[in-house]
CSV table of C-alpha atoms in Angstrom, one decimal:
chain,number,residue,atom,x,y,z
A,30,MET,CA,110.0,117.7,115.6
A,31,ASN,CA,112.4,119.7,114.1
A,32,ILE,CA,110.6,120.2,110.4
A,33,LYS,CA,109.5,124.1,110.3
A,34,ASN,CA,110.0,124.7,106.7
A,35,VAL,CA,108.8,123.1,104.1
A,36,ALA,CA,107.9,122.7,100.4
A,37,VAL,CA,105.0,121.6,98.2
A,38,LEU,CA,105.4,121.5,95.1
A,39,GLY,CA,101.7,121.7,93.0
A,40,THR,CA,98.5,124.2,93.3
A,41,GLY,CA,96.1,120.9,92.2
A,42,THR,CA,93.9,120.3,95.1
A,43,MET,CA,96.1,117.8,96.5
A,44,GLY,CA,98.8,119.8,97.0
A,45,ASN,CA,96.8,123.1,98.3
A,46,GLY,CA,95.3,121.4,101.1
A,47,ILE,CA,99.0,120.0,102.1
A,48,VAL,CA,100.0,124.1,101.4
A,49,GLN,CA,96.8,124.8,104.2
A,50,LEU,CA,97.8,121.9,107.4
A,51,CYS,CA,101.4,122.4,106.7
A,52,ALA,CA,100.3,126.3,107.4
A,53,GLU,CA,97.9,125.9,110.0
A,54,SER,CA,99.7,124.0,112.4
A,55,GLY,CA,102.5,126.9,112.3
A,56,LEU,CA,105.3,125.8,109.7
A,57,ASN,CA,106.6,128.1,107.0
A,58,VAL,CA,105.0,127.2,103.4
A,59,ASN,CA,107.0,126.9,99.9
A,60,MET,CA,104.2,126.8,97.6
A,61,PHE,CA,105.4,126.2,94.1
A,62,GLY,CA,103.1,126.2,90.9
A,63,ARG,CA,104.8,127.3,87.6
A,64,THR,CA,102.6,130.2,86.7
A,65,ASP,CA,101.2,133.0,88.5
A,66,ALA,CA,98.2,131.1,86.8
A,67,SER,CA,98.7,127.7,88.5
A,68,LEU,CA,99.6,130.4,92.0
A,69,GLU,CA,96.4,132.4,91.9
A,70,ARG,CA,94.0,129.4,91.4
A,71,GLY,CA,96.3,128.2,95.0
A,72,PHE,CA,96.1,131.2,96.7
A,73,THR,CA,91.9,131.0,96.0
A,74,ASN,CA,91.5,127.1,97.2
A,75,ILE,CA,92.8,127.9,100.1
A,76,LYS,CA,90.7,131.0,101.1
A,77,SER,CA,88.1,130.0,100.2
A,78,SER,CA,89.0,126.4,101.9
A,79,LEU,CA,89.1,128.7,104.7
A,80,LYS,CA,86.7,131.0,104.8
A,81,ASN,CA,84.1,127.1,104.6
A,82,LEU,CA,86.2,126.6,108.0
A,83,GLU,CA,85.1,129.8,109.5
A,84,GLU,CA,81.0,129.9,108.2
A,85,LYS,CA,81.4,126.3,110.1
A,86,GLY,CA,83.0,127.7,113.4
A,87,LYS,CA,85.7,125.7,112.7
A,88,ILE,CA,88.2,127.9,113.2
A,89,LYS,CA,88.5,131.8,113.2
A,90,ALA,CA,89.7,134.3,111.2
A,91,ASN,CA,92.5,135.1,112.5
A,92,ILE,CA,93.6,131.8,112.4
A,93,SER,CA,92.8,131.9,108.9
A,94,LYS,CA,95.4,135.0,108.1
A,95,GLU,CA,97.7,133.8,110.0
A,96,THR,CA,98.0,130.7,107.9
A,97,LEU,CA,97.6,132.9,104.3
A,98,ARG,CA,100.9,134.5,105.9
A,99,ARG,CA,102.8,131.9,106.3
A,100,ILE,CA,102.6,131.0,102.8
A,101,LYS,CA,104.7,131.7,100.0
A,102,GLY,CA,103.8,131.4,96.1
A,103,VAL,CA,106.9,130.4,93.7
A,104,LYS,CA,107.8,130.0,89.9
A,105,THR,CA,110.9,127.9,90.2
A,106,ILE,CA,111.6,124.3,91.9
A,107,GLU,CA,115.3,126.4,93.7
A,108,GLU,CA,113.1,129.0,95.3
A,109,ALA,CA,110.5,126.1,96.9
A,110,VAL,CA,112.9,124.6,98.1
A,111,GLU,CA,115.3,127.5,99.9
A,112,GLY,CA,115.7,126.8,103.5
A,113,VAL,CA,113.0,123.7,103.9
A,114,ASP,CA,114.0,120.9,105.5
A,115,PHE,CA,110.7,118.9,103.8
A,116,VAL,CA,109.8,118.4,100.9
A,117,ILE,CA,106.2,117.3,99.7
A,118,GLU,CA,105.9,116.9,95.5
A,119,CYS,CA,101.9,117.2,94.3
A,120,ILE,CA,102.0,116.9,91.4
A,121,ALA,CA,101.0,114.6,87.4
A,122,GLU,CA,101.3,111.4,87.9
A,123,ASP,CA,103.7,110.1,85.6
A,124,LEU,CA,106.6,108.8,86.7
A,125,GLU,CA,109.1,109.6,83.6
A,126,LEU,CA,108.2,113.6,84.8
A,127,LYS,CA,108.9,112.4,89.0
A,128,GLN,CA,112.0,111.3,87.6
A,129,LYS,CA,113.4,114.3,86.7
A,130,VAL,CA,111.7,116.5,89.0
A,131,PHE,CA,112.8,114.2,92.8
A,132,SER,CA,116.4,113.7,90.2
A,133,LYS,CA,116.8,117.5,90.4
A,134,LEU,CA,116.2,118.0,93.8
A,135,ASP,CA,118.7,116.1,95.3
A,136,GLU,CA,120.9,117.4,93.4
A,137,ILE,CA,119.5,121.1,94.9
A,138,CYS,CA,118.8,120.3,98.6
A,139,ALA,CA,120.9,120.0,101.3
A,140,PRO,CA,121.0,115.7,102.5
A,141,GLU,CA,119.5,115.6,105.4
A,142,VAL,CA,115.7,117.8,103.8
A,143,ILE,CA,113.6,114.5,103.2
A,144,LEU,CA,112.4,114.4,100.0
A,145,ALA,CA,108.5,113.2,99.7
A,146,SER,CA,105.9,112.0,97.1
A,147,ASN,CA,101.6,111.8,97.4
A,148,THR,CA,101.7,109.3,94.1
A,149,SER,CA,99.1,107.0,94.5
A,150,GLY,CA,100.2,104.1,93.8
A,151,LEU,CA,103.5,104.8,92.2
A,152,SER,CA,107.2,103.4,93.7
A,153,PRO,CA,108.8,104.9,95.5
A,154,THR,CA,111.9,103.6,94.6
A,155,ASP,CA,111.5,103.8,91.0
A,156,ILE,CA,111.2,107.3,91.8
A,157,ALA,CA,114.6,108.2,93.6
A,158,ILE,CA,116.1,105.5,90.9
A,159,ASN,CA,118.3,108.7,90.2
A,160,THR,CA,118.9,109.9,92.9
A,161,LYS,CA,122.2,110.4,94.9
A,162,HIS,CA,120.6,109.9,98.6
A,163,PRO,CA,117.1,107.4,97.6
A,164,GLU,CA,117.9,107.1,101.9
A,165,ARG,CA,115.8,110.2,102.0
A,166,VAL,CA,112.6,109.4,99.7
A,167,VAL,CA,109.4,108.5,100.6
A,168,ILE,CA,105.9,107.9,100.6
A,169,ALA,CA,103.3,110.4,101.7
A,170,HIS,CA,100.4,109.0,99.7
A,171,PHE,CA,97.3,111.8,101.3
A,172,TRP,CA,93.8,111.2,100.7
A,173,ASN,CA,91.1,113.4,99.2
A,174,PRO,CA,90.4,115.6,100.9
A,175,PRO,CA,93.0,116.1,102.4
A,176,GLN,CA,92.1,118.8,104.8
A,177,PHE,CA,89.9,116.3,105.7
A,178,ILE,CA,90.8,113.2,105.6
A,179,PRO,CA,93.5,112.1,108.2
A,180,LEU,CA,94.9,108.9,106.9
A,181,VAL,CA,98.1,109.1,105.0
A,182,GLU,CA,100.3,106.4,103.6
A,183,VAL,CA,103.9,106.7,104.4
A,184,VAL,CA,105.6,103.7,101.9
A,185,PRO,CA,109.2,102.7,102.2
A,186,GLY,CA,111.6,102.4,98.9
A,187,LYS,CA,113.9,99.3,99.2
A,188,HIS,CA,116.6,102.5,100.4
A,189,THR,CA,114.6,104.3,101.8
A,190,ASP,CA,115.8,104.8,105.8
A,191,SER,CA,114.3,103.7,108.2
A,192,LYS,CA,114.4,107.5,110.2
A,193,THR,CA,113.2,109.3,107.0
A,194,VAL,CA,109.6,107.4,107.8
A,195,GLY,CA,110.4,108.4,111.6
A,196,ILE,CA,110.6,111.9,110.3
A,197,THR,CA,107.5,111.9,108.4
A,198,MET,CA,105.3,109.4,111.1
A,199,ASP,CA,106.2,113.5,112.7
A,200,TRP,CA,105.9,116.2,111.0
A,201,ILE,CA,102.1,114.5,109.5
A,202,GLU,CA,100.9,113.9,112.7
A,203,HIS,CA,102.4,117.2,113.2
A,204,ILE,CA,100.1,118.4,110.8
A,205,GLY,CA,96.6,116.4,113.0
A,206,LYS,CA,96.8,113.3,110.0
A,207,LYS,CA,96.6,110.6,111.1
A,208,GLY,CA,99.7,108.2,109.1
A,209,VAL,CA,99.9,104.7,108.5
A,210,LYS,CA,102.9,102.9,108.1
A,211,MET,CA,103.9,100.4,105.8
A,212,ARG,CA,106.8,98.1,105.8
A,213,LYS,CA,107.2,97.8,102.5
A,214,GLU,CA,106.3,99.4,99.1
A,215,CYS,CA,103.3,97.2,97.0
A,216,LEU,CA,101.5,97.9,93.8
A,217,GLY,CA,98.4,100.0,95.4
A,218,PHE,CA,99.3,101.1,99.2
A,219,ILE,CA,96.7,99.5,101.7
A,220,GLY,CA,93.9,102.4,100.8
A,221,ASN,CA,94.0,101.9,96.8
A,222,ARG,CA,94.5,97.7,97.2
A,223,LEU,CA,91.0,97.7,99.0
A,224,GLN,CA,89.0,100.3,97.1
A,225,LEU,CA,89.0,98.5,94.6
A,226,ALA,CA,88.5,95.2,96.3
A,227,LEU,CA,85.7,96.2,96.9
A,228,LEU,CA,85.0,98.1,94.0
A,229,ARG,CA,85.0,95.2,91.6
A,230,GLU,CA,82.8,92.9,93.8
A,231,ALA,CA,80.3,96.0,94.1
A,232,LEU,CA,80.4,96.2,90.2
A,233,TYR,CA,80.7,92.3,90.0
A,234,ILE,CA,76.7,92.6,92.2
A,235,VAL,CA,75.3,94.7,89.6
A,236,GLU,CA,77.0,93.0,86.8
A,237,GLN,CA,75.3,89.8,87.4
A,238,GLY,CA,72.2,91.5,87.8
A,239,PHE,CA,71.9,91.3,92.0
A,240,ALA,CA,70.9,94.5,92.4
A,241,THR,CA,70.7,98.4,91.5
A,242,ALA,CA,73.9,100.4,92.3
A,243,GLU,CA,72.0,102.3,94.0
A,244,GLU,CA,71.4,99.7,96.9
A,245,VAL,CA,75.0,98.8,96.4
A,246,ASP,CA,76.0,102.1,97.9
A,247,LYS,CA,72.7,101.2,100.4
A,248,ALA,CA,74.2,98.4,101.7
A,249,ILE,CA,78.0,100.0,102.7
A,250,GLU,CA,76.7,103.6,103.9
A,251,TYR,CA,74.1,102.2,106.1
A,252,GLY,CA,76.4,97.7,106.8
A,253,HIS,CA,80.1,98.3,106.5
A,254,GLY,CA,80.3,101.8,106.6
A,255,ARG,CA,79.0,102.9,109.5
A,256,ARG,CA,80.9,100.0,111.8
A,257,LEU,CA,83.9,100.4,109.6
A,258,LEU,CA,84.5,104.3,111.5
A,259,VAL,CA,85.6,102.6,114.4
A,260,THR,CA,86.9,98.9,113.4
A,261,GLY,CA,88.4,97.9,109.9
A,262,PRO,CA,87.8,94.3,108.1
A,263,ILE,CA,90.6,92.3,110.0
A,264,CYS,CA,88.5,94.1,113.5
A,265,SER,CA,85.7,92.9,113.0
A,266,ALA,CA,86.2,89.5,112.0
A,267,ASP,CA,88.0,89.2,115.0
A,268,LEU,CA,84.7,90.4,117.0
A,269,GLY,CA,83.2,88.9,115.1
A,270,GLY,CA,85.1,85.8,115.8
A,271,LEU,CA,87.0,84.0,113.2
A,272,ASP,CA,85.7,80.5,112.8
A,273,ILE,CA,82.1,82.0,111.3
A,274,PHE,CA,84.4,83.8,109.0
A,275,ASN,CA,86.9,81.3,108.1
A,276,ASN,CA,83.1,79.3,107.9
A,277,ILE,CA,82.1,81.8,105.6
A,278,SER,CA,84.6,81.9,103.7
A,279,SER,CA,85.4,78.8,102.3
A,280,TYR,CA,81.8,78.0,100.2
A,281,LEU,CA,82.0,82.6,99.5
A,282,PHE,CA,85.3,82.2,98.5
A,283,LYS,CA,84.6,80.9,95.8
A,284,ASP,CA,81.6,82.4,94.5
A,285,LEU,CA,83.5,85.9,94.3
A,286,CYS,CA,84.9,88.1,91.2
A,287,ASN,CA,87.9,87.6,90.8
A,288,ASP,CA,88.6,89.5,87.0
A,289,THR,CA,91.7,90.6,86.7
A,290,GLU,CA,90.9,93.0,84.3
A,291,PRO,CA,89.3,95.7,84.4
A,292,SER,CA,85.1,96.1,85.1
A,293,LYS,CA,82.7,95.5,81.5
A,294,LEU,CA,80.5,97.5,82.8
A,295,LEU,CA,82.7,100.4,84.0
A,296,LYS,CA,85.1,100.4,80.7
A,297,SER,CA,81.2,100.6,78.3
A,298,LYS,CA,80.3,103.5,81.1
A,299,VAL,CA,83.6,105.1,80.8
A,300,ASP,CA,83.7,103.7,76.3
A,301,SER,CA,80.4,105.8,75.8
A,302,GLY,CA,81.9,108.9,78.1
A,303,ASN,CA,80.3,108.5,80.8
A,304,LEU,CA,82.6,109.6,83.6
A,305,GLY,CA,80.6,111.0,87.2
A,306,SER,CA,80.5,113.6,87.9
A,307,LYS,CA,82.9,115.2,86.1
A,308,THR,CA,80.6,114.6,83.1
A,309,GLY,CA,77.0,114.5,85.0
A,310,LYS,CA,76.4,111.3,83.8
A,311,GLY,CA,78.1,107.5,85.2
A,312,PHE,CA,76.0,104.9,87.2
A,313,TYR,CA,73.9,108.3,88.3
A,314,ASN,CA,72.5,111.5,86.4
A,315,TRP,CA,75.0,114.0,88.2
A,316,THR,CA,73.2,117.2,87.6
A,317,PRO,CA,74.5,120.5,89.5
A,318,GLU,CA,71.8,120.2,92.6
A,319,PHE,CA,72.9,116.7,93.1
A,320,LEU,CA,76.2,117.2,92.7
A,321,GLN,CA,75.7,119.8,95.1
A,322,LYS,CA,74.0,117.6,98.0
A,323,LYS,CA,76.8,115.3,98.2
A,324,GLN,CA,79.7,117.1,98.2
A,325,ASN,CA,78.3,119.5,100.6
A,326,GLU,CA,77.1,116.2,102.9
A,327,ARG,CA,80.6,115.1,102.0
A,328,ILE,CA,82.2,117.4,103.5
A,329,GLN,CA,79.4,117.9,106.3
A,330,LEU,CA,80.0,114.8,108.0
A,331,LEU,CA,83.8,114.6,107.2
A,332,MET,CA,83.8,118.0,109.2
A,333,ASP,CA,81.9,116.0,111.9
A,334,PHE,CA,84.4,114.1,112.0
A,335,LEU,CA,87.4,116.2,112.4
A,336,GLU,CA,86.2,118.0,115.2
A,337,LYS,CA,86.1,114.5,116.4
A,338,ASP,CA,89.4,113.3,115.9
A,339,LYS,CA,90.4,117.1,117.4
A,340,ASN,CA,88.3,116.8,120.9
A,341,ASN,CA,90.1,112.9,121.4
A,342,LYS,CA,93.7,114.1,120.6
A,343,SER,CA,93.3,116.9,123.4
A,344,ILE,CA,92.0,114.6,125.6
A,345,GLU,CA,94.0,111.7,124.9
A,346,ARG,CA,97.3,114.9,125.2
A,347,ASN,CA,95.1,116.1,128.8
A,348,MET,CA,95.1,112.1,130.8
């Protein structure tokens, strides 16, 4: 891989996570933040994450020091892109703002520099609309938390060159993630389309009084969640028999939720100000203790799988 120097625009959860991944994998990173406070927040979060990995025995102290040494905080985009081979933007999900940023990046970066966005659903074609080199614009959508979730969706725009996609996939593999390459863009990409389809039916089951929110979540945690770790929905159908899934579809599809508007149950929660963990109440009561418990459980499980992924990759290399 020819990428040695990366610019990450943004110091939020996704930005500092991607900065950490790049620096851990040996790349030099310019982390862009608009203020000293935002840069300080980014570095604080990265240090906290590295310390957590140290305490759990996942990395050694010298690795943490080397990782931090490779990160440089900057407050202008011009400084951020100086001498870099790859830029990834992690700013607010505002199309107009992203268009302005990519127009500026297109002007100040050499034509061979890849310009990627971490947007979770905006069109790469629309993001690149004001650029002179849309062939080097691509989506690299990391999933939260990026340090622990392997998935990165790579989405080309209408004018994205296949070489751009290939270089981006190589970069993703180098920093230890799993790239999923789309053939063309669509609203929501792959992950969010599947996630929202599942959520729509889950909320419908609760709305109809078939089961409580807690029981619906248990059905996923102890059923689909276990199986989908190794077989996605299409592979699961193949394993189970396409004739069986075809028969079930013939009667069940007619009874599934097909609403094209947000769930009334979901909207009522939002309208009442119960937004979930961020407000302390949603479908669950998020006490500080419960929130900490769930966060710890999730991180520990993701760490275990991260270790498993690394071991599997090491075995593949030695085969």
